[in-house]
Short mmCIF file of C-alpha atoms and ligand atoms in Angstrom, two decimals:
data_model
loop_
_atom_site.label_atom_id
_atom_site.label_comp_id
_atom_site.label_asym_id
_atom_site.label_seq_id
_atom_site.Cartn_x
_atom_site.Cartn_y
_atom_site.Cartn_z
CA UNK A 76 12.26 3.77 -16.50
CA UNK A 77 9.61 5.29 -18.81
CA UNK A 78 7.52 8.29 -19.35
CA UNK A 79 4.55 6.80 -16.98
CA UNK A 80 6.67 7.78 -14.06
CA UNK A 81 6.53 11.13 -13.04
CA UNK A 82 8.88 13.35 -10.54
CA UNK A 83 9.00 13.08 -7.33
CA UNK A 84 7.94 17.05 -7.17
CA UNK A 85 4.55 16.04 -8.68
CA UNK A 86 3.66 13.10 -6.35
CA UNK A 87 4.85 15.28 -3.17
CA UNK A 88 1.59 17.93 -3.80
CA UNK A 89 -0.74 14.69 -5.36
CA UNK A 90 0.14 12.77 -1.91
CA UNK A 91 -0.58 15.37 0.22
CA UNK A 92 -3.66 16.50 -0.90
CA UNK A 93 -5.02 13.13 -0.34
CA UNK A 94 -3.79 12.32 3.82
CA UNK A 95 -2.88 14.44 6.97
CA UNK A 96 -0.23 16.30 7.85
CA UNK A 97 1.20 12.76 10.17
CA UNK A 98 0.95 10.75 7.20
CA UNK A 99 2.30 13.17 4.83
CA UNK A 100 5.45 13.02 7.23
CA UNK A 101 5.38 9.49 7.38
CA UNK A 102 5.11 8.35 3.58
CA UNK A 103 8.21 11.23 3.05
CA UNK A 104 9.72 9.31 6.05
CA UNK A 105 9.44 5.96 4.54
CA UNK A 106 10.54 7.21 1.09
CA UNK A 107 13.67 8.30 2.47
CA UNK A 108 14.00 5.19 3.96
CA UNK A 109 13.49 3.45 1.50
CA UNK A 110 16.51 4.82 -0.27
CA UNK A 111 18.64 4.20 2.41
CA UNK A 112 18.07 0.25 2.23
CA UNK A 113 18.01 0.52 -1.87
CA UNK A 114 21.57 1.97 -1.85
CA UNK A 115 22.65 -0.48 0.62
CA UNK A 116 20.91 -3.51 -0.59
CA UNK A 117 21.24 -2.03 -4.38
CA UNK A 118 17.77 -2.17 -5.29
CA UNK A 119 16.45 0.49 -7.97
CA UNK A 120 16.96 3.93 -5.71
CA UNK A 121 14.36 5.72 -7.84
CA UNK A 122 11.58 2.81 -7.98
CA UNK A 123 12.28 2.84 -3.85
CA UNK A 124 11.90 6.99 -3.57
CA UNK A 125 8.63 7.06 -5.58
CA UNK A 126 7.06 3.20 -3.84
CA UNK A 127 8.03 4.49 -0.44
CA UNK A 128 6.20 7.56 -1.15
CA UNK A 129 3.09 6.24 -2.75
CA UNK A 130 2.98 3.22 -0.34
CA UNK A 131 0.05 4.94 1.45
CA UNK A 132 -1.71 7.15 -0.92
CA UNK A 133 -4.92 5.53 -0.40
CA UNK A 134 -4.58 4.87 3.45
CA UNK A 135 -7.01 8.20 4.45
CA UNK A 136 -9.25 8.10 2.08
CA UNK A 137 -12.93 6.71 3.01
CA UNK A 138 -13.86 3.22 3.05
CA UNK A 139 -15.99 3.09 0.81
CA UNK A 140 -14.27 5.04 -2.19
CA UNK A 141 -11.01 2.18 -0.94
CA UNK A 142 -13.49 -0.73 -1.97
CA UNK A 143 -14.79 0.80 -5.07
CA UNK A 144 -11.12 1.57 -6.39
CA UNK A 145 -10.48 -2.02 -5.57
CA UNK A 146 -13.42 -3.23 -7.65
CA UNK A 147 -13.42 -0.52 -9.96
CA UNK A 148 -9.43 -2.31 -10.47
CA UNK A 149 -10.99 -5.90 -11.30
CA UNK A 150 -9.78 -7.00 -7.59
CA UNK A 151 -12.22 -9.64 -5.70
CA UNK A 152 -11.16 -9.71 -1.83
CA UNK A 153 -11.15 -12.75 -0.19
CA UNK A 154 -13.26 -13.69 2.87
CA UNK A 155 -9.98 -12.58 5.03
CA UNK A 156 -9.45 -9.47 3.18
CA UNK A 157 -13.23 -8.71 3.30
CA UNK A 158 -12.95 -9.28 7.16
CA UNK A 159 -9.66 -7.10 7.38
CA UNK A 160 -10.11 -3.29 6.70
CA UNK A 161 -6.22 -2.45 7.34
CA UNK A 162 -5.35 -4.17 4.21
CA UNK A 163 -7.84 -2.57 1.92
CA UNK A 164 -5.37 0.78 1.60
CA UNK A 165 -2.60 -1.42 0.08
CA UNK A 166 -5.07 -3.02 -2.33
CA UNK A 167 -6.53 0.19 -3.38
CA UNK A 168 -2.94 2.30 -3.48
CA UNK A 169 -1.75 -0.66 -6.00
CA UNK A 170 -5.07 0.25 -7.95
CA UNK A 171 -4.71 3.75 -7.91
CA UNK A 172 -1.03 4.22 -8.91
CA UNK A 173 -1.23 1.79 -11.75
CA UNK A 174 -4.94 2.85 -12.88
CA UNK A 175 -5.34 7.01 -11.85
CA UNK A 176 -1.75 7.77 -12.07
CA UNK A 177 -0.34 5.43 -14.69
CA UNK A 178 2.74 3.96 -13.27
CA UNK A 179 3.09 0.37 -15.10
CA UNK A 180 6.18 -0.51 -13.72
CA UNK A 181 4.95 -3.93 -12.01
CA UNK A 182 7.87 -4.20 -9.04
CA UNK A 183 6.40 -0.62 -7.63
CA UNK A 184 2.49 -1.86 -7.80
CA UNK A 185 3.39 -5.04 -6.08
CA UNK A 186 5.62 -2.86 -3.36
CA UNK A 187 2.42 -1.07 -2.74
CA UNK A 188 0.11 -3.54 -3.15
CA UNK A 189 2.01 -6.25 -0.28
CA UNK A 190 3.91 -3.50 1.97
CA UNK A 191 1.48 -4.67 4.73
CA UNK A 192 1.11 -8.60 4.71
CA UNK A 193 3.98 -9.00 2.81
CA UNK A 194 3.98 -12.41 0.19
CA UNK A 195 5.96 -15.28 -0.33
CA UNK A 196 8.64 -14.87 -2.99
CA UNK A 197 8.98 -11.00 -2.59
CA UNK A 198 11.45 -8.91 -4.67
CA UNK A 199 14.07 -6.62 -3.42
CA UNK A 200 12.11 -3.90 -3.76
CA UNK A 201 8.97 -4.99 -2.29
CA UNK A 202 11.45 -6.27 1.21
CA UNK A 203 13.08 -2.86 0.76
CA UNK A 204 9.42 -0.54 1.31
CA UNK A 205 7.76 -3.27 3.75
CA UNK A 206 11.04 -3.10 5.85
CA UNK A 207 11.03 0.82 5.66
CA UNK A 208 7.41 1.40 6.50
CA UNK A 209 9.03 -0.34 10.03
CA UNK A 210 11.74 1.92 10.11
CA UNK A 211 11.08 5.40 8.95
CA UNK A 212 12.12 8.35 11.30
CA UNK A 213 8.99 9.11 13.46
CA UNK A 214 8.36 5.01 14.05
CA UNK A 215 8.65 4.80 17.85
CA UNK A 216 7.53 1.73 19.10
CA UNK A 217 10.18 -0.10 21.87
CA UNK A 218 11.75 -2.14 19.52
CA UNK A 219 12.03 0.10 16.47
CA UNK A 220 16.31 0.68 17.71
CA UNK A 221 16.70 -3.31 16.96
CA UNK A 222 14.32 -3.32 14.25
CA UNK A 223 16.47 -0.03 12.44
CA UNK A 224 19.60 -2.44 13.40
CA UNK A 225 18.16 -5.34 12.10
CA UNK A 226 17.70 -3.34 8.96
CA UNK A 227 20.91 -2.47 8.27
CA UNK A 228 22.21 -5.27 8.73
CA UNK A 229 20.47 -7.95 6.97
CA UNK A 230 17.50 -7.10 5.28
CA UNK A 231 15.58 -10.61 5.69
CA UNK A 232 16.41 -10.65 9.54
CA UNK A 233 14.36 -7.34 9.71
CA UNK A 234 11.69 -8.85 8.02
CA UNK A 235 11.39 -12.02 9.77
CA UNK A 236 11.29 -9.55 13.01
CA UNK A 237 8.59 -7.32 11.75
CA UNK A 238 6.39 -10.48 10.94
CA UNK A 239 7.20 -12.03 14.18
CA UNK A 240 5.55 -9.03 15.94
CA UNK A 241 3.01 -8.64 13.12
CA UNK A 242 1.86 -12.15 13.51
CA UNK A 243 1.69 -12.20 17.34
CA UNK A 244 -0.04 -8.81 17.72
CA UNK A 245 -2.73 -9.92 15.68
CA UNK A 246 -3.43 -12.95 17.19
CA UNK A 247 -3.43 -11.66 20.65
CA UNK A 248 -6.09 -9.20 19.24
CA UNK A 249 -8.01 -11.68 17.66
CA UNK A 250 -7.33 -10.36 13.56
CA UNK A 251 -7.61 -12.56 10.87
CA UNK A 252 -4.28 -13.06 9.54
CA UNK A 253 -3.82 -13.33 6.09
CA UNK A 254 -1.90 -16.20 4.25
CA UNK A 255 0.28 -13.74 2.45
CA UNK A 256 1.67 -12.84 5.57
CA UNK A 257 1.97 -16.70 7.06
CA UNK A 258 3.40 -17.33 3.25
CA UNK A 259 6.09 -14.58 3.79
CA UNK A 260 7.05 -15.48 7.38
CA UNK A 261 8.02 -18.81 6.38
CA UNK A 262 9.49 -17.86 2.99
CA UNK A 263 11.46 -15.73 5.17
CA UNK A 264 12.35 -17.89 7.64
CA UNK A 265 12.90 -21.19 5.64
CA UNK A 266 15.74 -18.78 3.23
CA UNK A 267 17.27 -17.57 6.38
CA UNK A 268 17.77 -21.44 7.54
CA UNK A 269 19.54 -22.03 4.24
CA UNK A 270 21.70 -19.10 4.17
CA UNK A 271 22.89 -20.14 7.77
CA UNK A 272 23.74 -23.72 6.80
O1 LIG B 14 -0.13 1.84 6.77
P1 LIG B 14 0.82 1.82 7.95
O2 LIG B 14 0.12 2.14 9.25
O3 LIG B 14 2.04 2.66 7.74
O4 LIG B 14 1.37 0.31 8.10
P2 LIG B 14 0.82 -1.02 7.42
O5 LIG B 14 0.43 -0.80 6.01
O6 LIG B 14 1.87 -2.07 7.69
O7 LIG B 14 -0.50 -1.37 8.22
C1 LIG B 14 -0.40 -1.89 9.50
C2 LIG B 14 -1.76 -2.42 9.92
O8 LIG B 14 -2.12 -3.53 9.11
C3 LIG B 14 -1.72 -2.89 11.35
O9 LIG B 14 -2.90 -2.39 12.01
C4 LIG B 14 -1.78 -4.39 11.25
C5 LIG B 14 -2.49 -4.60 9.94
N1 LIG B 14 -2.15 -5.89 9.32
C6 LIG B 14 -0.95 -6.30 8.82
N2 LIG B 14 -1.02 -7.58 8.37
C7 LIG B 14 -2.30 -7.99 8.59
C8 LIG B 14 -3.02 -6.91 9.18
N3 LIG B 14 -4.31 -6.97 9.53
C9 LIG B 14 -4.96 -8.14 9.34
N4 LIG B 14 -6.22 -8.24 9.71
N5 LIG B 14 -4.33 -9.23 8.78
C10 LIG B 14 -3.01 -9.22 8.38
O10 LIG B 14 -2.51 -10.24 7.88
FE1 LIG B 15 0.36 1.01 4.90
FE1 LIG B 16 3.05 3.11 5.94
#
């Protein structure tokens, strides 16, 4: 690890200033988390504390300034990601850790940048802060006891469960759905058939 990562007692007051009190809660939450499935899994514990704590520094900020980090980052959205607002705050929190606070280490931008659709091919890492954004303490959505389960337990399971319900909420709401996502569910699925056989 090198001197472009900082403590974890200097992103605590750099998050906060930037989201609410609930999301504050939540990206602690997640870090935590995080940790948890990094010692289990043994993915770098450090590189999951400071992802899972980052993963939504750019959710509450406005639109606009979102779309301007993305460009100001060299990024061109697609016509799905132009046509999908929720995934602008992963773009722009992979912009804005490597770019405004200088982290360079490449497996903690991509955990940022795909902890909502996910991608084909993901690391550990990446699986570890995607899986614990579904899992952190103040989730409560009827499945989140199986999901947590799932978790511990076998950390592509979990995943192929969060996409599952991922995938079918947004189609029954009528969202684009992005092929990073599609990509990851079968990656996911198609590794799971081969580790069963
Ligand atoms: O930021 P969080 O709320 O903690 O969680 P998140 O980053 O997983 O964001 C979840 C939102 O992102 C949820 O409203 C669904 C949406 N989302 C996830 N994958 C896709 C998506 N939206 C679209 N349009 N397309 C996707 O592929
Ligand atoms: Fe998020
Ligand atoms: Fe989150």
């Amino acid at each position: 690890m090198g001197r472009d990562i900082l403590n974890m007692n200097e992103y605590l007051p750099l998050i906060k200033g930037r989201m609410g009190e609930r999301r504050y809660i939540h990206s602690v939450n997640v870090s935590k988390s995080a940790v948890e499935l990094a010692k289990l899994y043994g993915a770098d514990e450090k590189k999951a504390e400071i992802a899972g704590v980052l993963h939504d520094c750019c959710k509450e900020i406005p639109r606009d300034e979102m779309l301007q980090i993305i460009s100001d980052g060299g990024i061109i959205l697609d016509i799905v990601e132009q046509n999908s607002s929720k995934l602008w705050h992963a773009i722009a929190g992979s912009v804005y850790i490597r770019d405004k606070l200088g982290i360079a280490d490449e497996d903690i931008i991509n955990a940022v940048r795909y902890h909502t659709t996910g991608r084909a091919g993901m690391s550990l890492l990446e699986k570890v802060i995607f899986t614990a954004d579904f899992i952190s303490a103040e989730r409560d959505y009827p499945d989140v006891d199986i999901m947590r389960k799932k978790a511990f337990e076998d950390l592509d399971d979990a995943m192929l469960y969060a996409l599952q319900f991922t995938l079918k909420n947004l189609s029954e709401r009528k969202l684009p759905i992005h092929s990073d996502a599609v990509d990851c569910y079968n990656d996911i699925l198609i590794n799971l058939k081969k580790k069963e056989t």
